[in-house]
Each structure stands twice: as structure tokens, then as C-alpha cells.
Short mmCIF file of C-alpha atoms and ligand atoms in Angstrom, two decimals:
data_model
loop_
_atom_site.label_atom_id
_atom_site.label_comp_id
_atom_site.label_asym_id
_atom_site.label_seq_id
_atom_site.Cartn_x
_atom_site.Cartn_y
_atom_site.Cartn_z
CA MET A 1 77.80 197.81 78.41
CA ASP A 2 74.57 196.06 77.44
CA SER A 3 71.92 196.08 80.12
CA VAL A 4 68.78 194.58 78.65
CA GLN A 5 65.61 194.91 80.74
CA THR A 6 63.90 191.73 81.81
CA ASP A 7 61.06 193.02 83.95
CA TRP A 8 58.25 192.15 81.49
CA PRO A 9 55.17 191.22 83.55
CA LYS A 10 55.35 187.61 84.70
CA ASP A 11 52.59 186.44 82.40
CA GLY A 12 54.27 188.22 79.48
CA GLY A 13 51.72 191.00 79.77
CA GLY A 14 49.67 189.20 77.15
CA MET A 15 52.27 189.87 74.46
CA LYS A 16 52.84 186.59 72.71
CA ARG A 17 56.37 185.29 73.11
CA ARG A 18 56.67 183.04 70.10
CA ARG A 19 59.62 182.78 67.78
CA ASP A 20 60.41 186.19 66.27
CA ASP A 21 59.82 185.08 62.68
CA GLU A 22 56.38 183.72 63.61
CA GLU A 23 55.53 186.95 65.40
CA ILE A 24 56.45 189.13 62.46
CA SER A 25 54.55 187.12 59.88
CA SER A 26 51.45 186.97 62.09
CA THR A 27 51.03 190.75 62.21
CA ASN A 28 50.68 191.82 58.60
CA LYS A 29 47.29 193.45 59.02
CA GLN A 30 46.07 196.70 57.45
CA VAL A 31 45.97 199.66 59.83
CA PRO A 32 44.71 203.19 59.11
CA ASP A 33 47.35 205.84 58.34
CA HIS A 34 48.55 207.92 61.20
CA GLY A 35 51.22 210.20 59.72
CA VAL A 36 48.78 212.98 58.80
CA LYS A 37 47.62 213.24 62.43
CA VAL A 38 51.21 213.30 63.71
CA ALA A 39 52.25 216.05 61.29
CA SER A 40 49.19 218.17 62.05
CA HIS A 41 49.66 217.78 65.82
CA TYR A 42 53.32 218.84 65.77
CA ASN A 43 52.69 221.60 63.21
CA LYS A 44 50.20 223.18 65.61
CA LEU A 45 52.46 223.08 68.68
CA GLN A 46 53.53 226.58 69.70
CA GLU A 47 57.05 227.53 70.74
CA VAL A 48 56.97 228.50 74.42
CA GLY A 49 59.36 231.10 75.83
CA LEU A 50 61.73 230.43 78.74
CA ALA A 51 59.60 232.43 81.20
CA ALA A 52 56.53 230.29 80.55
CA ARG A 53 58.57 227.09 80.42
CA SER A 54 60.12 227.73 83.82
CA GLN A 55 56.63 227.94 85.34
CA SER A 56 55.70 224.54 84.00
CA ARG A 57 55.42 221.54 86.36
CA ILE A 58 57.63 219.60 83.97
CA PHE A 59 60.35 222.25 83.62
CA PHE A 60 62.98 220.10 85.34
CA MET A 61 61.91 216.90 83.62
CA ARG A 62 62.32 218.55 80.22
CA ASN A 63 65.77 219.77 81.25
CA PHE A 64 66.59 216.32 82.60
CA ASN A 65 65.64 214.76 79.24
CA ASN A 66 67.82 217.30 77.47
CA TRP A 67 70.72 216.57 79.80
CA LEU A 68 70.34 212.86 79.11
CA LYS A 69 70.36 213.43 75.34
CA SER A 70 73.43 215.69 75.67
CA VAL A 71 75.33 213.03 77.58
CA LEU A 72 74.31 210.31 75.12
CA ILE A 73 75.31 212.42 72.11
CA GLY A 74 78.62 213.38 73.77
CA GLU A 75 79.45 209.73 74.50
CA ILE A 76 78.69 208.58 70.97
CA LEU A 77 80.66 211.41 69.38
CA GLU A 78 83.61 210.43 71.55
CA GLN A 79 83.36 206.84 70.30
CA VAL A 80 83.07 207.94 66.66
CA ARG A 81 86.15 210.15 66.94
CA GLY A 82 88.05 207.53 68.90
CA ALA A 83 87.49 205.00 66.11
CA GLU A 84 88.30 207.26 63.18
CA PRO A 85 89.32 210.92 63.19
CA GLY A 86 87.75 212.97 60.39
CA PRO A 87 84.57 214.87 59.55
CA VAL A 88 81.45 213.71 61.35
CA SER A 89 78.10 213.51 59.61
CA VAL A 90 74.78 213.06 61.45
CA LEU A 91 71.15 212.34 60.58
CA ASP A 92 68.59 213.72 63.08
CA LEU A 93 65.52 211.59 62.34
CA GLY A 94 62.41 213.33 63.68
CA CYS A 95 64.36 216.49 64.47
CA GLY A 96 61.29 218.48 65.54
CA LYS A 97 61.94 222.19 65.92
CA GLY A 98 65.66 221.58 66.29
CA GLY A 99 65.89 221.03 70.03
CA ASP A 100 69.20 219.23 69.57
CA LEU A 101 70.93 221.73 67.24
CA LEU A 102 73.00 223.19 70.07
CA LYS A 103 74.11 219.74 71.13
CA TRP A 104 75.44 219.06 67.61
CA ARG A 105 77.14 222.45 67.60
CA LYS A 106 78.76 221.74 70.93
CA GLY A 107 79.84 218.34 69.61
CA GLY A 108 81.63 220.07 66.73
CA ILE A 109 80.12 217.92 63.97
CA ASP A 110 80.61 218.77 60.29
CA HIS A 111 77.31 217.99 58.61
CA LEU A 112 73.73 217.51 59.82
CA VAL A 113 70.66 216.29 57.98
CA CYS A 114 67.42 217.15 59.80
CA ALA A 115 64.28 215.25 58.78
CA ASP A 116 60.75 215.42 60.16
CA ILE A 117 57.20 214.79 59.04
CA ALA A 118 55.96 218.17 60.33
CA GLU A 119 56.70 220.92 57.81
CA VAL A 120 56.30 223.79 60.30
CA SER A 121 58.76 222.15 62.69
CA VAL A 122 61.31 221.63 59.91
CA GLU A 123 61.02 225.32 58.94
CA GLN A 124 61.51 226.37 62.58
CA CYS A 125 64.50 224.06 62.78
CA ARG A 126 65.98 225.60 59.63
CA SER A 127 65.51 229.16 60.87
CA ARG A 128 67.03 228.28 64.27
CA TYR A 129 70.03 226.88 62.41
CA GLU A 130 70.35 229.95 60.18
CA ASP A 131 70.10 232.18 63.21
CA MET A 132 72.79 230.17 64.95
CA ARG A 133 75.09 230.55 61.95
CA ARG A 134 74.45 234.30 61.70
CA ARG A 135 75.16 234.91 65.37
CA SER A 136 78.21 232.67 65.61
CA HIS A 137 81.75 234.01 65.82
CA VAL A 138 83.42 234.26 62.40
CA ARG A 139 86.10 231.83 63.49
CA GLU A 140 83.66 229.19 64.67
CA LYS A 141 83.04 226.61 61.98
CA ILE A 142 79.37 225.69 62.20
CA PHE A 143 78.28 222.46 60.53
CA THR A 144 76.56 222.50 57.13
CA ALA A 145 72.95 221.30 57.12
CA GLN A 146 70.13 219.97 54.98
CA PHE A 147 66.46 220.03 55.98
CA ILE A 148 63.93 217.50 54.73
CA THR A 149 60.19 217.29 55.29
CA ALA A 150 59.20 213.67 54.91
CA ASP A 151 57.23 210.90 56.52
CA CYS A 152 60.27 208.81 57.39
CA SER A 153 58.09 205.77 58.02
CA LYS A 154 56.86 205.88 54.40
CA GLU A 155 59.43 207.67 52.26
CA LEU A 156 62.99 206.72 51.47
CA LEU A 157 65.32 209.45 52.75
CA SER A 158 68.30 208.37 50.65
CA GLU A 159 66.42 209.59 47.55
CA LYS A 160 66.22 213.08 49.05
CA LEU A 161 69.75 213.52 50.29
CA GLU A 162 71.93 216.14 48.61
CA SER A 163 75.08 214.14 49.02
CA THR A 164 75.98 210.48 48.73
CA GLU A 165 77.96 210.72 51.95
CA LEU A 166 77.38 208.15 54.69
CA PHE A 167 76.44 209.04 58.26
CA ASP A 168 78.43 208.37 61.42
CA ILE A 169 75.34 208.70 63.61
CA CYS A 170 71.57 208.60 63.24
CA SER A 171 69.83 210.15 66.24
CA CYS A 172 66.13 209.42 66.72
CA GLN A 173 64.98 211.09 69.94
CA PHE A 174 61.44 210.47 71.23
CA VAL A 175 60.29 209.50 67.72
CA TYR A 176 60.58 205.83 66.94
CA HIS A 177 57.37 204.80 68.76
CA TYR A 178 55.19 206.65 66.21
CA SER A 179 56.30 204.23 63.51
CA PHE A 180 55.30 201.04 65.33
CA GLU A 181 51.84 201.40 63.86
CA SER A 182 52.67 198.67 61.34
CA GLU A 183 55.56 196.45 60.40
CA THR A 184 56.00 198.25 57.05
CA LYS A 185 56.31 201.64 58.74
CA ALA A 186 58.58 200.45 61.54
CA ASP A 187 60.82 198.84 58.94
CA MET A 188 60.97 201.93 56.70
CA MET A 189 61.92 204.09 59.71
CA LEU A 190 64.62 201.59 60.58
CA ARG A 191 65.85 201.48 57.01
CA ASN A 192 66.09 205.29 56.95
CA ALA A 193 67.96 205.23 60.24
CA CYS A 194 70.45 202.55 59.30
CA GLU A 195 70.99 202.02 55.59
CA ARG A 196 73.17 205.12 55.14
CA LEU A 197 75.27 204.53 58.25
CA LYS A 198 78.99 203.84 57.87
CA PRO A 199 80.20 200.45 59.11
CA GLY A 200 80.82 201.07 62.81
CA GLY A 201 78.28 203.95 62.76
CA PHE A 202 75.61 204.34 65.47
CA PHE A 203 71.82 204.49 65.62
CA ILE A 204 70.90 206.12 68.94
CA GLY A 205 67.60 207.13 70.46
CA THR A 206 65.08 207.40 73.25
CA THR A 207 61.61 205.83 73.36
CA PRO A 208 59.06 204.64 75.94
CA ASP A 209 59.80 201.20 77.34
CA ALA A 210 56.92 198.87 76.37
CA PHE A 211 57.73 196.56 79.31
CA GLU A 212 57.25 199.43 81.75
CA LEU A 213 54.07 200.71 80.10
CA VAL A 214 52.48 197.25 80.13
CA LYS A 215 53.64 196.59 83.69
CA ARG A 216 52.01 199.80 84.93
CA LEU A 217 48.85 199.16 82.92
CA GLU A 218 48.54 195.63 84.30
CA ALA A 219 48.98 196.99 87.83
CA SER A 220 46.21 199.54 87.31
CA ASP A 221 42.56 198.64 87.93
CA SER A 222 41.47 200.62 84.88
CA LEU A 223 42.74 201.14 81.33
CA SER A 224 44.95 204.04 82.31
CA PHE A 225 47.58 205.15 84.78
CA GLY A 226 49.48 208.32 85.56
CA ASN A 227 49.57 211.19 88.02
CA GLN A 228 49.00 214.94 88.15
CA ILE A 229 51.33 215.63 85.19
CA PHE A 230 50.83 212.72 82.82
CA ASP A 231 48.31 210.11 81.81
CA VAL A 232 48.68 207.01 79.66
CA SER A 233 45.53 205.31 78.43
CA PHE A 234 45.03 202.14 76.43
CA GLN A 235 41.92 200.85 74.69
CA SER A 236 42.18 197.38 76.20
CA LYS A 237 44.55 195.22 78.18
CA GLY A 238 45.64 191.62 78.47
CA SER A 239 46.65 191.26 74.84
CA TYR A 240 49.19 193.42 73.06
CA PRO A 241 49.76 193.14 69.31
CA LEU A 242 53.37 193.54 68.22
CA PHE A 243 52.50 196.39 65.84
CA GLY A 244 49.68 198.90 66.09
CA CYS A 245 49.31 198.56 69.87
CA GLN A 246 48.06 202.08 70.42
CA TYR A 247 47.96 204.21 73.56
CA HIS A 248 47.50 207.92 74.32
CA PHE A 249 50.12 209.77 76.31
CA SER A 250 49.07 213.17 77.63
CA LEU A 251 51.50 215.42 79.40
CA GLU A 252 50.41 218.45 81.43
CA GLY A 253 46.91 218.05 80.10
CA VAL A 254 48.00 218.19 76.44
CA VAL A 255 46.82 215.08 74.66
CA ASN A 256 49.50 213.89 72.29
CA VAL A 257 48.83 211.99 69.07
CA PRO A 258 48.52 208.26 69.67
CA GLU A 259 51.75 206.33 70.14
CA PHE A 260 52.47 202.64 69.70
CA LEU A 261 54.23 200.11 71.92
CA VAL A 262 57.74 199.30 70.71
CA TYR A 263 58.39 195.73 71.77
CA PHE A 264 62.14 196.03 72.03
CA PRO A 265 63.18 192.41 71.37
CA LEU A 266 61.33 192.75 68.06
CA LEU A 267 63.11 196.01 67.18
CA GLU A 268 66.40 194.33 68.00
CA HIS A 269 65.48 191.45 65.72
CA MET A 270 64.38 193.75 62.88
CA ALA A 271 67.59 195.79 63.18
CA LYS A 272 69.66 192.73 62.32
CA ARG A 273 68.34 193.04 58.76
CA TYR A 274 70.42 196.25 58.55
CA ARG A 275 73.46 194.67 60.19
CA MET A 276 72.78 196.53 63.44
CA ARG A 277 73.81 195.11 66.79
CA LEU A 278 72.37 196.37 70.09
CA VAL A 279 75.17 197.71 72.28
CA LEU A 280 73.22 199.61 74.93
CA LYS A 281 69.67 199.58 76.25
CA GLN A 282 69.04 201.28 79.55
CA ARG A 283 66.08 202.81 81.28
CA PHE A 284 66.53 206.54 81.97
CA TRP A 285 67.05 205.95 85.68
CA GLN A 286 69.83 203.44 85.02
CA PHE A 287 71.52 205.73 82.51
CA PHE A 288 71.25 208.62 84.97
CA GLN A 289 72.62 206.63 87.92
CA GLU A 290 75.70 205.59 85.97
CA ARG A 291 76.47 208.92 84.30
CA VAL A 292 75.90 211.11 87.33
CA LYS A 293 78.96 209.58 88.98
CA LYS A 294 81.16 211.65 86.67
CA GLU A 295 81.93 215.22 87.68
CA GLN A 296 81.63 216.55 84.08
CA HIS A 297 78.08 215.16 83.83
CA ARG A 298 77.14 216.56 87.24
CA SER A 299 78.32 220.02 86.31
CA LEU A 300 76.39 219.83 83.04
CA MET A 301 73.32 218.88 85.09
CA ALA A 302 73.71 222.01 87.18
CA LYS A 303 74.24 224.19 84.10
CA MET A 304 71.17 222.77 82.37
CA MET A 305 69.06 222.90 85.56
CA ALA A 306 68.28 219.24 85.02
CA LEU A 307 67.35 218.75 88.67
CA GLU A 308 65.48 220.88 91.16
CA THR A 309 67.37 221.90 94.28
CA TYR A 310 65.80 220.71 97.49
CA SER A 311 66.65 221.18 101.12
CA HIS A 312 64.36 220.16 103.97
CA GLU A 313 65.99 222.89 106.06
CA ASP A 314 64.73 225.56 103.72
CA PRO A 315 60.99 225.99 104.32
CA GLY A 316 58.90 226.40 101.21
CA GLN A 317 61.65 224.89 99.09
CA PRO A 318 60.86 223.85 96.36
CA SER A 319 57.25 223.96 97.49
CA GLU A 320 55.49 223.13 100.74
CA ASP A 321 55.08 219.58 99.48
CA SER A 322 51.60 219.05 100.85
CA THR A 323 51.11 216.34 98.22
CA GLY A 324 54.22 214.37 99.13
CA GLU A 325 55.94 215.15 95.83
CA TYR A 326 59.33 215.44 97.53
CA CYS A 327 59.14 212.74 100.25
CA HIS A 328 62.02 210.84 98.64
CA ALA A 329 64.22 213.97 98.66
CA LYS A 330 63.29 214.73 102.27
CA GLU A 331 64.18 211.21 103.32
CA TYR A 332 67.49 211.44 101.45
CA CYS A 333 68.36 214.79 103.02
CA GLY A 334 67.93 213.21 106.45
CA ARG A 335 70.64 210.61 105.82
CA ALA A 336 73.99 210.97 107.55
CA GLY A 337 76.66 212.79 105.57
CA VAL A 338 74.37 214.18 102.84
CA LYS A 339 75.41 217.69 101.78
CA LEU A 340 72.53 220.11 101.30
CA PRO A 341 70.86 221.12 99.09
CA VAL A 342 70.32 218.03 96.94
CA GLY A 343 69.13 217.76 93.33
CA THR A 344 65.87 215.97 92.61
CA LEU A 345 62.79 215.67 90.42
CA SER A 346 59.28 215.71 91.85
CA ARG A 347 57.76 212.25 92.27
CA SER A 348 55.33 212.93 89.41
CA GLU A 349 58.09 214.01 87.03
CA TRP A 350 60.18 211.02 87.96
CA GLU A 351 57.25 208.63 87.35
CA ALA A 352 56.95 210.08 83.84
CA ALA A 353 60.68 210.21 82.99
CA SER A 354 61.28 206.69 84.23
CA ILE A 355 59.02 205.26 81.52
CA TYR A 356 61.65 205.93 78.89
CA LEU A 357 64.74 204.08 77.74
CA VAL A 358 67.91 204.93 75.84
CA PHE A 359 69.19 202.68 73.06
CA VAL A 360 72.36 202.45 70.99
CA PHE A 361 72.79 200.17 67.98
CA GLN A 362 76.03 199.87 66.05
CA LYS A 363 76.48 198.85 62.42
CA MET A 364 78.61 195.78 62.02
CA SER A 365 81.41 196.04 59.52
C1 SAM B 401 58.46 214.28 70.69
S1 SAM B 401 58.98 215.04 69.21
C2 SAM B 401 60.76 214.93 69.35
C3 SAM B 401 61.51 215.96 68.59
C4 SAM B 401 63.03 215.91 68.75
N1 SAM B 401 63.59 214.67 68.28
C5 SAM B 401 63.44 216.15 70.19
O1 SAM B 401 63.95 215.25 70.85
O2 SAM B 401 63.24 217.27 70.66
C6 SAM B 401 58.62 213.80 68.03
C7 SAM B 401 58.94 214.22 66.60
O3 SAM B 401 58.83 213.08 65.74
C8 SAM B 401 58.31 213.52 64.51
N2 SAM B 401 57.77 212.36 63.76
C9 SAM B 401 56.81 211.51 64.17
N3 SAM B 401 56.56 210.60 63.20
C10 SAM B 401 57.41 210.88 62.19
C11 SAM B 401 57.64 210.30 60.91
N4 SAM B 401 56.92 209.26 60.48
N5 SAM B 401 58.59 210.82 60.10
C12 SAM B 401 59.31 211.89 60.53
N6 SAM B 401 59.12 212.50 61.72
C13 SAM B 401 58.20 211.99 62.55
C14 SAM B 401 57.25 214.52 64.94
O4 SAM B 401 56.85 215.37 63.89
C15 SAM B 401 57.97 215.26 66.05
O5 SAM B 401 58.69 216.37 65.59
#
């Protein structure tokens, strides 16, 4: 099931490809702390209602990302249960405001630990959970939960856990790249993700693909690239340190806190320290293409509105497309035998979503 990317720019994108042990020891430099900025950024983010969200130019991309996480979580839960029936315990590392709570509920897990650096997000996550419990049917058994505010790239989570229980899954969605500021931080995050996993347990997540980011940067004639919905900007190019290689990712005009390139072969190497073996690494588009073949995943896509419906026979649908945002969908609709309407993302959304990858590590017994 492994499908490791190999499309690193031909010259290596300037990232030195020496032996892994040399690379790690050559990068022990001091870098300024970043956690405070991350916490303050996420603490300030406002919850947006459905009405406003549906007006956003990235409405479908957000839904698509959620669909992808749902499918990933569903697949891993199936594997966990297939290997050993019994209660399932999960760590959501960088849980945010609890965007995945419903996925864990649907997956019928037994216990969830939610951890995040942003205190306001953790409180929102807790109140969402309490609300979910209150509103649930008396016969539905909702998982128990613990909420922890901590910088998981600096603090040891095992010292804060209420129980000594081990986890079946650690889920780290759109988070890991913040810790690649330094080797110490990336390692602490990894330790938190993996040290309390059961043998056979999984560390799953989503993160930008450094190969793709560097490839697009190298193809650009400036220090940035993007389109009308996102922009990625670097401070320099040609040379990319293994840790602390910072870039800014802004989405819909909102500048995010700086992120760091996660050079995946290095993460894979570091994970071995925790007896973790890479079992899946796929770019979003690859993951999508494989999963969409199954009817159950397609119907979930429709339910979650993970794609926009498009038909070239329906004028003004989804928009007049004066900017060519739906050329690919129009071309596809014109093919023989295609049933209308089709599901798609705008070109801009797809360019943003296709930066990311999905990973699954498993703990060796
Ligand atoms: C893009 S959000 C993703 C939230 C959630 N996982 C999701 O998929 O909806 C990134 C989250 O990572 C958290 N985060 C970043 N660095 C962290 C750290 N060092 N320790 C814990 N959480 C961190 C942020 O506070 C934020 O909530």
C-alpha cells in the first residue's frame, strides 16, 4: 500500500541528500521559539457559521479535506478492529476546535484525548464535546474524553494523561509541520505521537508535501507562488535546511503563522526511533483517486458536499467561469459517456489541496 513520492526537483531542490545521520547532526542550531505565535494565532481565529462558510471560495476544498480525513479515520479504525476487537482509544494531537469530534463519534471509539497548544481552541473543543454528549440519545454511548492544553513540541503529554492506557491511534491532522522548526521540537512531537501507542497502533496525519512546495517554488520566478485563493512565500530559495525551513501559507487572504518544510524521508527516519514503520504516504490526489472508486466513499462525498457539482449544459453553473476555473470540468463533461452533472473542485482549490499528503505509520510489535 506504500506509495512514496519521488518527484523531488531533479537537482534535489537544494536540500542536501547526505546520509540521514549526517543530516540530523548537521542541523542542531538554535532557532527562536514559535509556539507562542502559533497559540496566539489559533486562539484569535473566530468560529464561522455555515452560512458564511458556504459563501467562501474554499467551501468545497474544506469539505474535501474533511471527507479525506473521514475516509482515512474510517480505514484505520477498520484495521484496528480487524486486528483486535475491544475498546478503542485515540489521541488527537493538535485537535484545534474539535473539527474531528464527529468523525470519532461516527467511528464509535471509546476514549479520546484532545491536545492542542491553543487554550481557546481546546476550550471550544471541550464545549463542543459536552454539547454532543448532552444532545445525544440516551442509548448512544459517547466516548469519554480528556482535554489538554500543551505545546506538544515541548511538553511530554504522558505526564499529563489521566490514565496509563495506551492508544490505538494518534491522529495529527494539518499540525505536524509546525514542529519542524527544530530537531528537538520535531522529535518531541513525534515522541508524543508514538510513545504511548500500542504495538500495532497507528500514527496518522496530513501535512504539506515538502517535495511539492519546493518544486513549485523552484518553478516560480519569484520567492512565492499561488493563485487567487492561496499564496506560499519563502524567504529564499536554492537551499533548504532540514529543520527551520520557514514559509508563509496564506489562504483566502488570511496569513497563517509560519510553517516549516517537513522533509519526509527525514521524518520516516526519525520515526524509526519509536519503532514506527511507514505504511502509507500518498498525495491527496492519489488518495482521492483510489478511494473514490468505492461507492460508500462516493456517497459520503455527496453527503459532505466535498465536490462542487458542475454541468456545462447548465449556464451559470457553478459560475460563468470567465477565469477558466472550471476548464478541466468542462473538458471532462464533453467526453463520451460522462453522466452529468459531475463533481469537481475549482482549479484554484485543487492547486491548494494537491499540496498536501496523507501519511500512516504503524508501531512494530
Ligand atoms: C490547521 S489546525 C488543525 C486542527 C485540527 N487538527 C483539524 O484538522 O481541524 C492546526 C492546529 O495545530 C495546533 N498546533 C500547532 N502547533 C502545536 C503544538 N506545538 N502543540 C500542540 N498543538 C499545536 C494549532 O493550535 C492548531 O489548532
